[in-house]
């Protein structure tokens, strides 16, 4: 099992570092992404940005919005719009869970990271509740204290 975890870490293609700072993530789901041929080639090359992305639920489908996948350089006429809405591949019960969670005020579905698993592009999404400014300050303070403690233990 440790080998698979190590393998997944090497295959991380994009990560939303601000997500855990701006949102308190309560639950995560792994979803597949429905991509075209040239899009998957760009994703494998690491040409994907998920920082501004979010997930919406519409007609029992989970849709990934505002994620930029750069056009494949050798794709010519087969390239599609880089910011198009893409369908996420989830089980119906997972979609229902997400739909129920989003009905609460202040809750959103945030993409956390994109990685390859057995040759398929996967997206880790999380149910996040927006943090207040004082929560963010507490996180920064705690991180600085841990860093300082690590420095002292090192010496």
Tab-separated table of C-alpha atoms in Angstrom:
chain	number	residue	atom	x	y	z
A	1	UNK	CA	0.000	0.000	0.000
A	2	UNK	CA	2.881	2.359	0.743
A	3	UNK	CA	4.162	1.841	-2.795
A	4	UNK	CA	0.856	3.082	-4.256
A	5	UNK	CA	0.883	6.192	-2.056
A	6	UNK	CA	4.408	6.985	-3.180
A	7	UNK	CA	3.423	6.367	-6.780
A	8	UNK	CA	0.417	8.720	-6.508
A	9	UNK	CA	2.611	11.466	-5.075
A	10	UNK	CA	4.861	11.339	-8.132
A	11	UNK	CA	1.895	11.547	-10.505
A	12	UNK	CA	0.372	14.742	-9.074
A	13	UNK	CA	-0.069	17.030	-12.068
A	14	UNK	CA	-1.710	20.062	-10.436
A	15	UNK	CA	-2.521	21.061	-6.898
A	16	UNK	CA	-4.738	23.789	-5.471
A	17	UNK	CA	-2.573	24.985	-2.590
A	18	UNK	CA	-4.895	27.827	-1.613
A	19	UNK	CA	-7.908	25.532	-1.185
A	20	UNK	CA	-6.990	24.250	2.272
A	21	UNK	CA	-6.075	27.792	3.343
A	22	UNK	CA	-9.351	29.362	2.176
A	23	UNK	CA	-11.686	26.450	3.008
A	24	UNK	CA	-12.113	23.994	5.854
A	25	UNK	CA	-12.296	20.717	3.907
A	26	UNK	CA	-14.603	18.232	5.623
A	27	UNK	CA	-14.799	15.354	3.131
A	28	UNK	CA	-12.992	14.393	-0.078
A	29	UNK	CA	-14.014	12.384	-3.143
A	30	UNK	CA	-12.032	10.973	-6.050
A	31	UNK	CA	-13.621	11.652	-9.429
A	32	UNK	CA	-12.680	10.854	-12.984
A	33	UNK	CA	-12.735	13.621	-15.588
A	34	UNK	CA	-14.361	13.222	-19.015
A	35	UNK	CA	-11.688	14.598	-21.369
A	36	UNK	CA	-11.094	14.608	-25.118
A	37	UNK	CA	-7.984	13.069	-26.693
A	38	UNK	CA	-5.965	16.260	-26.929
A	39	UNK	CA	-7.002	17.354	-23.425
A	40	UNK	CA	-5.646	14.208	-21.780
A	41	UNK	CA	-2.343	14.707	-23.585
A	42	UNK	CA	-2.122	18.245	-22.226
A	43	UNK	CA	-3.042	17.036	-18.728
A	44	UNK	CA	-0.337	14.365	-18.847
A	45	UNK	CA	2.117	17.109	-19.820
A	46	UNK	CA	1.046	19.051	-16.712
A	47	UNK	CA	-0.682	21.843	-18.657
A	48	UNK	CA	-3.632	22.209	-16.266
A	49	UNK	CA	-4.551	24.945	-13.777
A	50	UNK	CA	-7.198	24.236	-11.106
A	51	UNK	CA	-6.705	27.254	-8.834
A	52	UNK	CA	-9.892	29.067	-9.897
A	53	UNK	CA	-11.985	25.948	-10.484
A	54	UNK	CA	-15.131	24.820	-8.731
A	55	UNK	CA	-17.699	22.026	-9.056
A	56	UNK	CA	-21.421	22.464	-9.632
A	57	UNK	CA	-24.234	19.918	-9.616
A	58	UNK	CA	-26.701	20.211	-12.505
A	59	UNK	CA	-29.247	17.587	-13.689
A	60	UNK	CA	-27.645	14.803	-11.596
A	61	UNK	CA	-24.234	15.530	-13.127
A	62	UNK	CA	-21.170	16.944	-11.420
A	63	UNK	CA	-19.568	19.581	-13.641
A	64	UNK	CA	-16.055	20.986	-13.335
A	65	UNK	CA	-16.045	24.683	-14.212
A	66	UNK	CA	-13.340	27.305	-14.748
A	67	UNK	CA	-10.407	24.868	-14.968
A	68	UNK	CA	-7.894	25.739	-17.674
A	69	UNK	CA	-6.354	22.946	-19.752
A	70	UNK	CA	-3.922	24.428	-22.276
A	71	UNK	CA	-4.424	23.444	-25.937
A	72	UNK	CA	-2.191	20.560	-26.997
A	73	UNK	CA	0.607	21.892	-29.184
A	74	UNK	CA	0.235	19.187	-31.859
A	75	UNK	CA	-3.555	19.063	-31.595
A	76	UNK	CA	-4.383	21.599	-34.361
A	77	UNK	CA	-8.111	21.348	-35.233
A	78	UNK	CA	-8.886	18.752	-32.558
A	79	UNK	CA	-8.219	21.186	-29.694
A	80	UNK	CA	-11.264	22.388	-27.749
A	81	UNK	CA	-11.978	25.471	-25.636
A	82	UNK	CA	-9.460	25.523	-22.738
A	83	UNK	CA	-12.068	26.709	-20.192
A	84	UNK	CA	-14.956	24.477	-21.227
A	85	UNK	CA	-17.122	22.814	-18.577
A	86	UNK	CA	-16.126	19.171	-18.071
A	87	UNK	CA	-18.206	16.347	-16.640
A	88	UNK	CA	-16.957	14.539	-13.546
A	89	UNK	CA	-17.405	10.797	-13.293
A	90	UNK	CA	-18.899	9.939	-9.906
A	91	UNK	CA	-21.392	7.414	-8.558
A	92	UNK	CA	-24.962	8.654	-8.159
A	93	UNK	CA	-24.875	8.323	-4.385
A	94	UNK	CA	-21.718	10.459	-4.292
A	95	UNK	CA	-23.401	13.097	-6.459
A	96	UNK	CA	-26.418	13.067	-4.118
A	97	UNK	CA	-24.094	13.498	-1.121
A	98	UNK	CA	-22.413	16.458	-2.793
A	99	UNK	CA	-25.760	17.967	-3.756
A	100	UNK	CA	-27.027	17.691	-0.188
A	101	UNK	CA	-23.845	19.269	1.209
A	102	UNK	CA	-23.964	22.239	-1.173
A	103	UNK	CA	-27.505	23.189	-0.118
A	104	UNK	CA	-26.074	24.475	3.180
A	105	UNK	CA	-25.008	28.139	3.098
A	106	UNK	CA	-21.264	28.803	2.823
A	107	UNK	CA	-20.410	25.346	1.479
A	108	UNK	CA	-18.827	24.717	-1.911
A	109	UNK	CA	-17.094	21.899	-3.767
A	110	UNK	CA	-13.446	22.669	-4.454
A	111	UNK	CA	-10.941	20.787	-6.653
A	112	UNK	CA	-7.875	19.922	-4.571
A	113	UNK	CA	-5.514	18.117	-6.947
A	114	UNK	CA	-5.278	16.347	-10.297
A	115	UNK	CA	-3.225	13.181	-10.631
A	116	UNK	CA	-2.826	10.082	-12.784
A	117	UNK	CA	-3.993	6.729	-11.456
A	118	UNK	CA	-3.521	3.649	-13.629
A	119	UNK	CA	-3.266	5.927	-16.678
A	120	UNK	CA	-6.501	7.813	-15.998
A	121	UNK	CA	-6.727	11.450	-14.914
A	122	UNK	CA	-8.372	11.717	-11.496
A	123	UNK	CA	-9.514	14.782	-9.593
A	124	UNK	CA	-9.621	14.957	-5.806
A	125	UNK	CA	-12.514	17.215	-4.803
A	126	UNK	CA	-13.445	18.352	-1.334
A	127	UNK	CA	-16.506	19.735	0.383
A	128	UNK	CA	-15.291	23.030	1.809
A	129	UNK	CA	-16.764	25.644	4.097
A	130	UNK	CA	-15.227	29.100	3.670
A	131	UNK	CA	-12.920	30.167	6.493
A	132	UNK	CA	-13.192	33.517	8.211
A	133	UNK	CA	-10.207	35.865	8.329
A	134	UNK	CA	-9.432	35.034	11.971
A	135	UNK	CA	-9.367	31.283	11.139
A	136	UNK	CA	-6.749	31.982	8.472
A	137	UNK	CA	-4.668	33.996	10.956
A	138	UNK	CA	-4.827	31.100	13.430
A	139	UNK	CA	-3.568	28.719	10.732
A	140	UNK	CA	-0.661	31.023	9.889
A	141	UNK	CA	0.218	31.409	13.564
A	142	UNK	CA	0.104	27.635	14.168
A	143	UNK	CA	2.240	26.965	11.062
A	144	UNK	CA	4.859	29.515	12.194
A	145	UNK	CA	4.973	27.977	15.678
A	146	UNK	CA	5.478	24.484	14.240
A	147	UNK	CA	8.232	25.791	11.957
A	148	UNK	CA	9.980	27.511	14.883
A	149	UNK	CA	9.695	24.360	17.010
A	150	UNK	CA	11.187	22.322	14.176
A	151	UNK	CA	14.126	24.735	13.928
A	152	UNK	CA	14.765	24.522	17.674
A	153	UNK	CA	14.635	20.726	17.680
A	154	UNK	CA	16.983	20.619	14.710
A	155	UNK	CA	19.646	22.599	16.578
